[in-house]
Short mmCIF file of C-alpha atoms in Angstrom, two decimals:
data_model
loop_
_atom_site.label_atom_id
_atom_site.label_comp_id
_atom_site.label_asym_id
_atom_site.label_seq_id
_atom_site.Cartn_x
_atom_site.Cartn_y
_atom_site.Cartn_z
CA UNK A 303 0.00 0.00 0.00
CA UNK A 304 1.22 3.49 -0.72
CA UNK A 305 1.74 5.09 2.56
CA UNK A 306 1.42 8.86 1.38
CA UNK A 307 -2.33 8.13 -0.15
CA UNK A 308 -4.30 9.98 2.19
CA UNK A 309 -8.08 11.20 2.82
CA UNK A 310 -8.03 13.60 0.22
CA UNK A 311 -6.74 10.91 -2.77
CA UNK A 312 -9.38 8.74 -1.34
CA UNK A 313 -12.06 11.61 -2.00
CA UNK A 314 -11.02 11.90 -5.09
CA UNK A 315 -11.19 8.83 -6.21
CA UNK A 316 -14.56 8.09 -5.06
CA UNK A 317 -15.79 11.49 -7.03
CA UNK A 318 -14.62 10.30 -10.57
CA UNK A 319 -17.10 7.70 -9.82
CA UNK A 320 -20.02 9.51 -9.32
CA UNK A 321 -20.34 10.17 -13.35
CA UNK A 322 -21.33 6.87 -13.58
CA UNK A 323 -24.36 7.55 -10.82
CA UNK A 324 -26.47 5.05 -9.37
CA UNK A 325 -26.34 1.35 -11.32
CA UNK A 326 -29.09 -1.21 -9.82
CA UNK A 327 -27.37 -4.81 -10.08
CA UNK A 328 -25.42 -7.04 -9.11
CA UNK A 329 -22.78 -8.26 -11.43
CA UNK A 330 -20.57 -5.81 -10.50
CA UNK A 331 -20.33 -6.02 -6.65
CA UNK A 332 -20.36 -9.93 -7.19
CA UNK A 333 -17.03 -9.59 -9.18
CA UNK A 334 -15.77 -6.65 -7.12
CA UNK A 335 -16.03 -9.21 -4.30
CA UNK A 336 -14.33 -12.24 -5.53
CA UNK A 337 -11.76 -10.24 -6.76
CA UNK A 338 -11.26 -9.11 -2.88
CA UNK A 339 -10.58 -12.40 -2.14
CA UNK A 340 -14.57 -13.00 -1.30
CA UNK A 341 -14.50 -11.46 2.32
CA UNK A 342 -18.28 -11.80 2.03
CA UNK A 343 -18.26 -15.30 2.91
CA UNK A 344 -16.39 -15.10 6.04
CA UNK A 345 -18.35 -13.11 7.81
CA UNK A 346 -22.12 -13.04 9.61
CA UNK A 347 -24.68 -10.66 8.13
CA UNK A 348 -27.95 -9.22 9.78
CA UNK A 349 -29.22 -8.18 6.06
CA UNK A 350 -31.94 -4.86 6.85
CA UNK A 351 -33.91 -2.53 4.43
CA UNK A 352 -36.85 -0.64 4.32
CA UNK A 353 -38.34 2.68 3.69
CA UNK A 354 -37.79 4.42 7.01
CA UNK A 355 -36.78 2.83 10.53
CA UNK A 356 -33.92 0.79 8.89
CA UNK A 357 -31.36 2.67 10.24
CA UNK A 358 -32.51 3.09 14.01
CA UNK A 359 -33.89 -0.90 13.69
CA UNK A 360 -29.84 -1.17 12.97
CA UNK A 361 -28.69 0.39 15.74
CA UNK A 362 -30.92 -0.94 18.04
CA UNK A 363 -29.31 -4.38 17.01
CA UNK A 364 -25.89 -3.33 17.07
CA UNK A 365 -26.11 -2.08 20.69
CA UNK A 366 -27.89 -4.84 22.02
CA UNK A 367 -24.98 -7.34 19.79
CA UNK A 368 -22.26 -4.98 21.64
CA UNK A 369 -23.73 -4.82 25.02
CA UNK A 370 -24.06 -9.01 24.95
CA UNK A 371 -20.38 -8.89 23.89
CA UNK A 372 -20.22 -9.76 20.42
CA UNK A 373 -17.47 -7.35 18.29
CA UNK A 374 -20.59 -6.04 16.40
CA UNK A 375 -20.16 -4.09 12.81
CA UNK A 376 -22.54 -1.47 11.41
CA UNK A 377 -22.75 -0.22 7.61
CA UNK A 378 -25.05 2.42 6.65
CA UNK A 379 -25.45 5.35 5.07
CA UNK A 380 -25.86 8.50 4.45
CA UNK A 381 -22.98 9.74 6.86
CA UNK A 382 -24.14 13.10 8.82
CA UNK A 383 -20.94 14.40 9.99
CA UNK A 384 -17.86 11.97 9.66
CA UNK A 385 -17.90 10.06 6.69
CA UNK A 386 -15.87 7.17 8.54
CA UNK A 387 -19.41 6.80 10.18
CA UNK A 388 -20.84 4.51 7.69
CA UNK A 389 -18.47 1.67 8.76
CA UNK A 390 -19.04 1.49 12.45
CA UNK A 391 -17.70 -1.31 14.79
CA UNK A 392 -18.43 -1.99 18.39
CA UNK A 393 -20.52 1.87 17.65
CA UNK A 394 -17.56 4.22 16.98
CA UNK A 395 -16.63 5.01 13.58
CA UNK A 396 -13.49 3.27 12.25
CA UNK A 397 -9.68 4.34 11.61
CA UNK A 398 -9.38 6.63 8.83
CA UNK A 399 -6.27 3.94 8.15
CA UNK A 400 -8.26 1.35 7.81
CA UNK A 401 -10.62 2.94 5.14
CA UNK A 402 -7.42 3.94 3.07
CA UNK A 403 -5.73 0.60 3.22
CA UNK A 404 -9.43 -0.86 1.55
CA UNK A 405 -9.45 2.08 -1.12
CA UNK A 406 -6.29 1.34 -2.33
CA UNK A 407 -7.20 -2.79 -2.33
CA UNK A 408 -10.03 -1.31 -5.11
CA UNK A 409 -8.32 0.38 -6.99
CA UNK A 410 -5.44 -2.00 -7.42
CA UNK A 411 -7.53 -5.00 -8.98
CA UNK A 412 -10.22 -2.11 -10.65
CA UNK A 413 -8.48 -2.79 -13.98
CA UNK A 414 -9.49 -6.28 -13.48
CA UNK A 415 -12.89 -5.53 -12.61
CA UNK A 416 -13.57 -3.52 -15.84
CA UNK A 417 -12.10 -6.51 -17.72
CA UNK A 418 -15.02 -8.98 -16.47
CA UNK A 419 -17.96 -6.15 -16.59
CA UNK A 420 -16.83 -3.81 -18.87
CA UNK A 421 -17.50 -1.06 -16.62
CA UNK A 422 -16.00 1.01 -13.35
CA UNK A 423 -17.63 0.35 -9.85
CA UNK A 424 -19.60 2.50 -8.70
CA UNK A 425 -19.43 4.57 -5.90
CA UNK A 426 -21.61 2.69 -3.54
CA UNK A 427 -20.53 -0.15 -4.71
CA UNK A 428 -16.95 0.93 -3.68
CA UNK A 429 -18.10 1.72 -0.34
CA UNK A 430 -19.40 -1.27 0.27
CA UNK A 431 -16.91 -3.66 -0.97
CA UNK A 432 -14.40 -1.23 1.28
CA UNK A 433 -16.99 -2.63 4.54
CA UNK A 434 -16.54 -6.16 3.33
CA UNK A 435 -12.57 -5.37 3.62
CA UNK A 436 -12.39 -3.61 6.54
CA UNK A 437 -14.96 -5.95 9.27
CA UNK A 438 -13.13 -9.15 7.65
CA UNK A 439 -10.04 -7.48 8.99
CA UNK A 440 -10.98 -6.36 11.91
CA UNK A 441 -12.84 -9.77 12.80
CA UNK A 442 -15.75 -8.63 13.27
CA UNK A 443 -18.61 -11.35 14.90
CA UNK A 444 -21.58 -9.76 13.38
CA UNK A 445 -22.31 -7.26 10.90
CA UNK A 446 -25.34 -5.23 10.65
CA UNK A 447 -25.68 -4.86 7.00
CA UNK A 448 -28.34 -2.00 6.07
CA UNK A 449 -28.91 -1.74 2.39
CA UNK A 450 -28.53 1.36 0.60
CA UNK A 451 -31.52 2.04 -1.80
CA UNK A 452 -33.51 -0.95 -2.78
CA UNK A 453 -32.88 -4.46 -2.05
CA UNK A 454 -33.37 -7.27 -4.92
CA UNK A 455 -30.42 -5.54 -6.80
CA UNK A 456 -29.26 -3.68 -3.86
CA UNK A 457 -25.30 -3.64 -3.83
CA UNK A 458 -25.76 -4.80 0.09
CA UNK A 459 -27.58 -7.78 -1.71
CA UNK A 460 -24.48 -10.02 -2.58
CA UNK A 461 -24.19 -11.52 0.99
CA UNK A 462 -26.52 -14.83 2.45
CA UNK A 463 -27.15 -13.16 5.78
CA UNK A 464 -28.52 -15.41 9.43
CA UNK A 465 -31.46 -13.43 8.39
CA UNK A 466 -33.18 -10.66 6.54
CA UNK A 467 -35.48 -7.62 8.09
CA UNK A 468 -37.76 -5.55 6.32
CA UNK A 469 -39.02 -2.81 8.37
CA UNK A 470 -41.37 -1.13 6.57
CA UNK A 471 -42.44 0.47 2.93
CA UNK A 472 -43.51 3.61 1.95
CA UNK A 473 -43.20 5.29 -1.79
CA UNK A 474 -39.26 7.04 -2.22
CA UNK A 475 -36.99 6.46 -4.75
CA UNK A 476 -39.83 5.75 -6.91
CA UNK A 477 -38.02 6.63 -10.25
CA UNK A 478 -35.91 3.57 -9.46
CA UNK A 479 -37.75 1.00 -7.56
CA UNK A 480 -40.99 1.42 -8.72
CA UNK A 481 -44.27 3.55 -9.39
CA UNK A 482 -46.80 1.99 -7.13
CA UNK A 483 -45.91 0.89 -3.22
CA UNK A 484 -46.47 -2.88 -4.16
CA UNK A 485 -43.78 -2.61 -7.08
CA UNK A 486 -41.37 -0.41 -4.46
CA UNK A 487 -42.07 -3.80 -2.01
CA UNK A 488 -41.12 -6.62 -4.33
CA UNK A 489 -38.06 -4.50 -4.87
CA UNK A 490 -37.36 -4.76 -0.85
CA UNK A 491 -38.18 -8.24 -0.93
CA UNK A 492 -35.24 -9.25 -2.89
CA UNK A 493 -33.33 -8.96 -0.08
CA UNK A 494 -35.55 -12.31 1.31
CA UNK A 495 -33.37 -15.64 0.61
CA UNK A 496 -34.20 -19.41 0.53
CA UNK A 497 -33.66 -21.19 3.76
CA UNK A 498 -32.95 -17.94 5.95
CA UNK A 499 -35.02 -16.26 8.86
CA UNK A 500 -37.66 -13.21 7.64
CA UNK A 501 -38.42 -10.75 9.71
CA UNK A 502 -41.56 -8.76 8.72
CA UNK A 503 -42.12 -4.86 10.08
CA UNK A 504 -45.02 -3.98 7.37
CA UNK A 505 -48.51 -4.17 8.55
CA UNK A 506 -50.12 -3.46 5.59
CA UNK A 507 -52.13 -6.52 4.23
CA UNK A 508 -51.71 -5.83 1.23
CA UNK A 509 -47.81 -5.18 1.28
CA UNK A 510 -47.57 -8.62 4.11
CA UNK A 511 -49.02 -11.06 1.63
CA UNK A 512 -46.25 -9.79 -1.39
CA UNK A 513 -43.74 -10.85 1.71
CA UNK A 514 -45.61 -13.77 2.77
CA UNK A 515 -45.13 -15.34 -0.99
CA UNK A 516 -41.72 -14.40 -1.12
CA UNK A 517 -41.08 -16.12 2.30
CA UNK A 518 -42.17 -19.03 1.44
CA UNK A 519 -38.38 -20.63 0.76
CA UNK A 520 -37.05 -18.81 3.84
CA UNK A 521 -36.86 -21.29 6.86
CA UNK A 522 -38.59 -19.26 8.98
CA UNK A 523 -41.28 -16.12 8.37
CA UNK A 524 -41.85 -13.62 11.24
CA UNK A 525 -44.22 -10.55 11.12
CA UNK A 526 -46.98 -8.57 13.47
CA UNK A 527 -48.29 -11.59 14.97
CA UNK A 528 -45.25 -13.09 16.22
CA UNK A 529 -43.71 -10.38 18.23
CA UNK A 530 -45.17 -7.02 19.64
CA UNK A 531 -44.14 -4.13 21.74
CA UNK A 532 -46.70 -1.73 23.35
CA UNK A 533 -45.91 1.11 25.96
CA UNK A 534 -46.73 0.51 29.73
CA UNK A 535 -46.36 3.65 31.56
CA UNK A 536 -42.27 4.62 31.64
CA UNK A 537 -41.55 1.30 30.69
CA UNK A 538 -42.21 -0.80 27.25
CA UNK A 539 -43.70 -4.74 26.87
CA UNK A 540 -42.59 -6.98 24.20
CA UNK A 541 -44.13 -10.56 23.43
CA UNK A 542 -42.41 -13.01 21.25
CA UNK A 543 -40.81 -15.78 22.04
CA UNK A 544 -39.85 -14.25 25.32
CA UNK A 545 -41.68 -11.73 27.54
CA UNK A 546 -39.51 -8.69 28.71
CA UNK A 547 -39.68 -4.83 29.96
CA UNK A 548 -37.27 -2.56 28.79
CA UNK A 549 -36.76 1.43 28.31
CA UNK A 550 -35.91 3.54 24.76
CA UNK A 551 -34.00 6.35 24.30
CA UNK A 552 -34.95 6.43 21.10
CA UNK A 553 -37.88 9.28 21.02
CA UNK A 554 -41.28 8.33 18.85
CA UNK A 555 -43.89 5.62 19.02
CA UNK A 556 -42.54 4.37 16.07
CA UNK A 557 -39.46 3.77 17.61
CA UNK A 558 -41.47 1.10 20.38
CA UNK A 559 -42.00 -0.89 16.73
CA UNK A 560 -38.73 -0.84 15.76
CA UNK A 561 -37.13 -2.09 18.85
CA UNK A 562 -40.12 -5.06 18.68
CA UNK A 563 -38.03 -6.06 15.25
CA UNK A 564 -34.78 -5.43 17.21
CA UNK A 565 -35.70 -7.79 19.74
CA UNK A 566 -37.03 -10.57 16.98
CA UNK A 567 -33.87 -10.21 15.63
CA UNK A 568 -32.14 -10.91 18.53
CA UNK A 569 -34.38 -14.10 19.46
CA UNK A 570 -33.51 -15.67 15.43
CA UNK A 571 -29.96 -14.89 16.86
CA UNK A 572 -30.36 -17.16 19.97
CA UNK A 573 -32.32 -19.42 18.50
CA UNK A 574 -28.89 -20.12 15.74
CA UNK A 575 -26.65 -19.89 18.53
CA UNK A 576 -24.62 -16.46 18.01
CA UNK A 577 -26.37 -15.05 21.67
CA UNK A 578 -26.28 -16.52 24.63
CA UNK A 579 -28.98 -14.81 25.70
CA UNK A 580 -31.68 -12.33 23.54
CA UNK A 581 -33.04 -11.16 27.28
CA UNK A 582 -29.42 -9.86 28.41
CA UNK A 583 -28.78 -8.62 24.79
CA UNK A 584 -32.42 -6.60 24.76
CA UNK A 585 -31.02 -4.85 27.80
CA UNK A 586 -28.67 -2.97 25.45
CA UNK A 587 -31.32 -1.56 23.63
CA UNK A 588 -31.86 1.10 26.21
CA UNK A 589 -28.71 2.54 24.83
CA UNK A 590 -28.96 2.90 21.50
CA UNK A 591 -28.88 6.20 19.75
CA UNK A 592 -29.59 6.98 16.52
CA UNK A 593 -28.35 10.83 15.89
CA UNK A 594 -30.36 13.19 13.35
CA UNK A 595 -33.80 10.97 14.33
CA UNK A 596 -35.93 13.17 15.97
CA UNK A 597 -32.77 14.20 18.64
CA UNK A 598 -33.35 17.01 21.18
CA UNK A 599 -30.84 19.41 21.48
CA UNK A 600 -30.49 22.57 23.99
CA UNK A 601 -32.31 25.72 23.89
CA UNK A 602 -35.75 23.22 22.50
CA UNK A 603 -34.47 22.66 19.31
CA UNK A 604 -35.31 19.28 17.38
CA UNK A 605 -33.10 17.42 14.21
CA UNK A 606 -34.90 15.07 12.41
CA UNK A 607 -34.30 13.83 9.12
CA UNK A 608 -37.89 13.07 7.75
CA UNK A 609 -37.41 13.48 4.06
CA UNK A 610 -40.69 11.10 2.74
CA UNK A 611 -44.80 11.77 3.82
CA UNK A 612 -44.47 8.29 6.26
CA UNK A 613 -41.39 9.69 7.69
CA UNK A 614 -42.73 12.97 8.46
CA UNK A 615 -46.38 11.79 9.38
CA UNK A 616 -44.44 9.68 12.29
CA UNK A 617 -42.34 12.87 13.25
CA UNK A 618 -45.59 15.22 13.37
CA UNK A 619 -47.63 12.73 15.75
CA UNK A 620 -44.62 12.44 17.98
CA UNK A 621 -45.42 15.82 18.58
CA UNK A 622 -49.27 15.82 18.92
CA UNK A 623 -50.52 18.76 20.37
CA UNK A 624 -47.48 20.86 20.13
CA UNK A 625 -46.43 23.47 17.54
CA UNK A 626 -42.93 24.38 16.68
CA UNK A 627 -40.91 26.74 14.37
CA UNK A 628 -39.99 24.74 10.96
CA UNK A 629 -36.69 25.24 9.30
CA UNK A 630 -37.29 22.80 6.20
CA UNK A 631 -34.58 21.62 3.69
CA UNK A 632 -35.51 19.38 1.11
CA UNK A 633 -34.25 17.26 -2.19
CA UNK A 634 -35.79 18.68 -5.17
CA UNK A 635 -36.79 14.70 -6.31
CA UNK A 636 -38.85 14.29 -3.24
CA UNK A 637 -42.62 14.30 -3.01
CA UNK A 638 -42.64 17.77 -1.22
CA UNK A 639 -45.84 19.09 -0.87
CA UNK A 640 -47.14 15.36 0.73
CA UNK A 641 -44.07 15.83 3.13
CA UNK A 642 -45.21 18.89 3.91
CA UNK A 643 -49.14 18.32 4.61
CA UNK A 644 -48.20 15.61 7.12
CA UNK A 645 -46.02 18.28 8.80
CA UNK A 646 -48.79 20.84 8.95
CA UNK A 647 -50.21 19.81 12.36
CA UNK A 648 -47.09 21.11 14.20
CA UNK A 649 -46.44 23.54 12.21
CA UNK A 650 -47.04 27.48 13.05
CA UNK A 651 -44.27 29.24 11.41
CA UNK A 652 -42.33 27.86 8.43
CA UNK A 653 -39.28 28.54 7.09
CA UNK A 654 -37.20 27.34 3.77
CA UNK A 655 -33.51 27.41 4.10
CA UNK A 656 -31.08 26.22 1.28
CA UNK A 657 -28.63 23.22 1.49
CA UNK A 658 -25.45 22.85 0.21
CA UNK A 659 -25.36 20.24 -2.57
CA UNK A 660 -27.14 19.94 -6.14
CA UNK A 661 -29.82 17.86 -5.64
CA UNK A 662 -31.87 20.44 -3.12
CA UNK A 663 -34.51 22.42 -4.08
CA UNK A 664 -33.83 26.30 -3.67
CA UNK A 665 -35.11 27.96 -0.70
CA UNK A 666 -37.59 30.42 -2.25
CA UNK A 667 -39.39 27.20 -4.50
CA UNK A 668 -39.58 25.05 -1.33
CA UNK A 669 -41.19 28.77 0.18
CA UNK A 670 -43.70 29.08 -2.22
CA UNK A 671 -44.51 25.25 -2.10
CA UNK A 672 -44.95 25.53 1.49
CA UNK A 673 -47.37 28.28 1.24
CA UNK A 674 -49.64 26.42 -1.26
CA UNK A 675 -49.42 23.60 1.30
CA UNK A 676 -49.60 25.09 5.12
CA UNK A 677 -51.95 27.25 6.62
CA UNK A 678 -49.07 29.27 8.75
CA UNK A 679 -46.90 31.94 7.71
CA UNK A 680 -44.26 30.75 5.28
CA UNK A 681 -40.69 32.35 3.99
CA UNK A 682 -37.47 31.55 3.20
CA UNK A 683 -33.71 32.15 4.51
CA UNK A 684 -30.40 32.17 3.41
CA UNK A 685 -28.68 30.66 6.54
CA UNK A 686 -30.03 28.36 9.57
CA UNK A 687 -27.50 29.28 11.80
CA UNK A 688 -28.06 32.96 11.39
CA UNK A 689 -32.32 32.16 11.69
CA UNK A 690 -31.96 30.36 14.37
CA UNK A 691 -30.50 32.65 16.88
CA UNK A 692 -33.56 35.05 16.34
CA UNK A 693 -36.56 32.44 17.17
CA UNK A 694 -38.20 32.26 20.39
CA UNK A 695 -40.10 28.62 21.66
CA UNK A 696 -39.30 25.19 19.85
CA UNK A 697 -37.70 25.13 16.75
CA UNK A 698 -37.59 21.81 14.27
CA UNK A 699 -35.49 21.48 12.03
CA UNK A 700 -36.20 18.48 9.32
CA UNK A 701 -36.52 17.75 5.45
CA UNK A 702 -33.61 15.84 5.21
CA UNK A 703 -30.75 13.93 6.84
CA UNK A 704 -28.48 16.07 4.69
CA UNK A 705 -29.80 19.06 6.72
CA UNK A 706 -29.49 17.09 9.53
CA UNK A 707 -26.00 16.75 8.76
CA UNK A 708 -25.16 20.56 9.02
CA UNK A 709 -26.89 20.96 11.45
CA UNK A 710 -25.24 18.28 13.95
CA UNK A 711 -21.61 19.30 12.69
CA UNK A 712 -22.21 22.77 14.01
CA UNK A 713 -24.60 22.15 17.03
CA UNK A 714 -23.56 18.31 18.29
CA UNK A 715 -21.04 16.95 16.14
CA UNK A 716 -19.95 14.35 18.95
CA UNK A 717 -23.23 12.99 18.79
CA UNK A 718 -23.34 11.88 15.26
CA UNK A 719 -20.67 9.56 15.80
CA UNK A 720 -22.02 7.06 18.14
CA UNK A 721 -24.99 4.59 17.56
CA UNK A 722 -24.97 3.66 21.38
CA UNK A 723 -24.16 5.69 25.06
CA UNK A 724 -23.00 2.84 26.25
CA UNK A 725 -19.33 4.43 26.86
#
């Protein structure tokens, strides 16, 4: 390896492969890993996707694997602050060393790579082969594997995992995986393999029974009926296999849902041997943190990322009853004014602020949207940090984990790096 390569060559590397944009398939990242040596093989996959609740159902799992004392790996993405945070292991974002030393294993057999596809990898693709690299080195017990898009042709979608989790579906992306929710969920369901544990968030009938027919190869099928959570007072309830109390951090009744899959998860885990014990691991769960997911900050301010109408719909009953000050971000490919209705019950003063990359919609469109859309006073800014300072009461800030992003790397960029508190 060439010991003066450093973050910046890395960077710059990965930005000559955006051109190519985003590729759906598999050919590639099946080649890209044999090439590697096949690191996929060696190690144990926990394969998740979803529309929204994939990445805190991740974290949930990770913490409780950690806090049982398995060496527990975490890929996801998008990054908010570090970009070393999409390879986590045992929570903390890795070595910037060891995300060099797994560029510069691409790019050495790359030339080979183009030889047996005719093509470049892209740059998810890249990222993800550089995970498979880095938690085979670094031993790692268990990896939490959370797809990036899609699923059926998913780059994440190379690996046979100890099982596969689908927390729930909602229309995004739809240019790619589909133009109707049931097309978007046999895209997700691709992720679903023969002879493998299924773990089923979706209550929708409709949406269940496109899972239930794909599940019929996997060894075992799991959805609403098999495991539930439900508040009881401070304190929450699951039934499953095993009966158990146990607190959140996590803020959001959605949330109570996602730690029920959590806790499935862990139970399939037990049940093959991995955990000891799913009770002790559950315990961990109390510790997980997801950052940029409806977080509280000081002074009453609120980060969430809700960039979809299920995300935000979840966000704006969290907050029933309560009204806040709306700094709003948003992609310009995004259904925006359904985003925005679902915010509208929490909503009494809105306001549009730009963010920094090319796929956001400008501040005074997203303005003028808003006031089509919101019955509250609506305009637009040219800075959040420089709004924020002159609001009084709660303030949210949402539309995007991008936003999220900036926000956290000025207000709490500590807290973007952890997926637990457990240290």
């Amino acid at each position: 390896m060439n010991p003066s390569f450093n973050f910046k060559d890395a960077e710059t590397y990965l930005d000559s492969l955006l051109v190519f944009g985003i590729k759906l398939g598999l050919e590639n990242m099946v080649s890209l890993n044999q090439l590697l040596g096949d690191p996929a093989s060696s190690l144990k996959f926990i394969h998740v996707a979803g529309t929204n609740g994939k990445g805190s159902t991740c974290a949930m799992i990770a913490t409780a694997c950690k806090y049982s004392g398995l060496k527990t790996a975490f890929y996801s993405s998008p990054y908010l602050v570090n970009f070393l945070e999409r390879w986590r292991i045992n929570g903390t974002p890795i070595q910037e060393e060891l995300y060099l030393e797994a560029i510069q294993e691409i790019m050495l057999i790359e030339d080979q790579l183009i030889e047996i596809t005719g093509v470049k990898p892209t740059y998810f693709e890249v990222l993800t082969a550089a995970a498979l690299i880095i938690f085979q080195k670094e031993k790692c017990e268990l990896v939490v594997w959370e797809t990036g898009m899609g699923g059926r042709l998913d780059a994440t979608n190379i690996v046979n995992p100890l099982m596969s989790i689908i927390t729930n579906i909602a229309m995004d992306h739809g240019s790619y995986l589909g133009e109707t929710i049931e097309e978007v969920a046999s895209e997700k369901a691709g992720i679903i393999k023969a002879n493998t544990p299924f773990i089923c968030g979706e209550l929708d009938p409709k949406l269940k029974s496109i899972f239930a027919q794909k599940a019929q190869k996997s060894s075992q099928y799991y959805m609403d009926t098999d495991f539930l959570s439900h508040r009881q007072g401070t304190d929450i309830q699951y039934q499953g296999t095993h009966e158990l109390n146990y607190k959140l951090r996590l803020l959001g009744d959605h949330q109570v849902s996602n730690s029920s899959i959590a806790i499935k998860a862990l139970e399939v885990l037990e049940d093959q041997g991995i955990l000891e014990s799913a009770i002790i691991a559950a315990k961990g769960i109390q510790y997980a943190h997801w950052p940029g997911r409806i977080q509280e900050l000081p002074n009453q301010i609120y980060v969430d990322g809700a960039h979809n109408p299920a995300a935000m719909e979840k966000l704006s009953h969290c907050f029933t009853g309560k009204k806040f000050t709306v700094l709003c971000g948003m992609m310009e490919d995004k259904d925006i004014k359904a985003t925005l209705k679902k915010l509208a019950p929490i909503c009494k003063n809105f306001i549009a602020i730009p963010i920094n990359i090319p796929r956001a919609i400008q501040a005074e469109t997203l303005a003028d949207i808003a006031k089509e859309t919101l019955n509250c006073p609506c305009s637009f800014q040219n800075n959040w940090e420089t709004c924020i300072n002159n609001i009084e009461g709660k303030v949210l800030i949402t539309g995007s984990l991008y936003l999220s992003g900036e926000v956290l790397s000025k207000l709490a960029p500590d807290s973007a790096l952890r997926c637990d508190i457990l240290e």
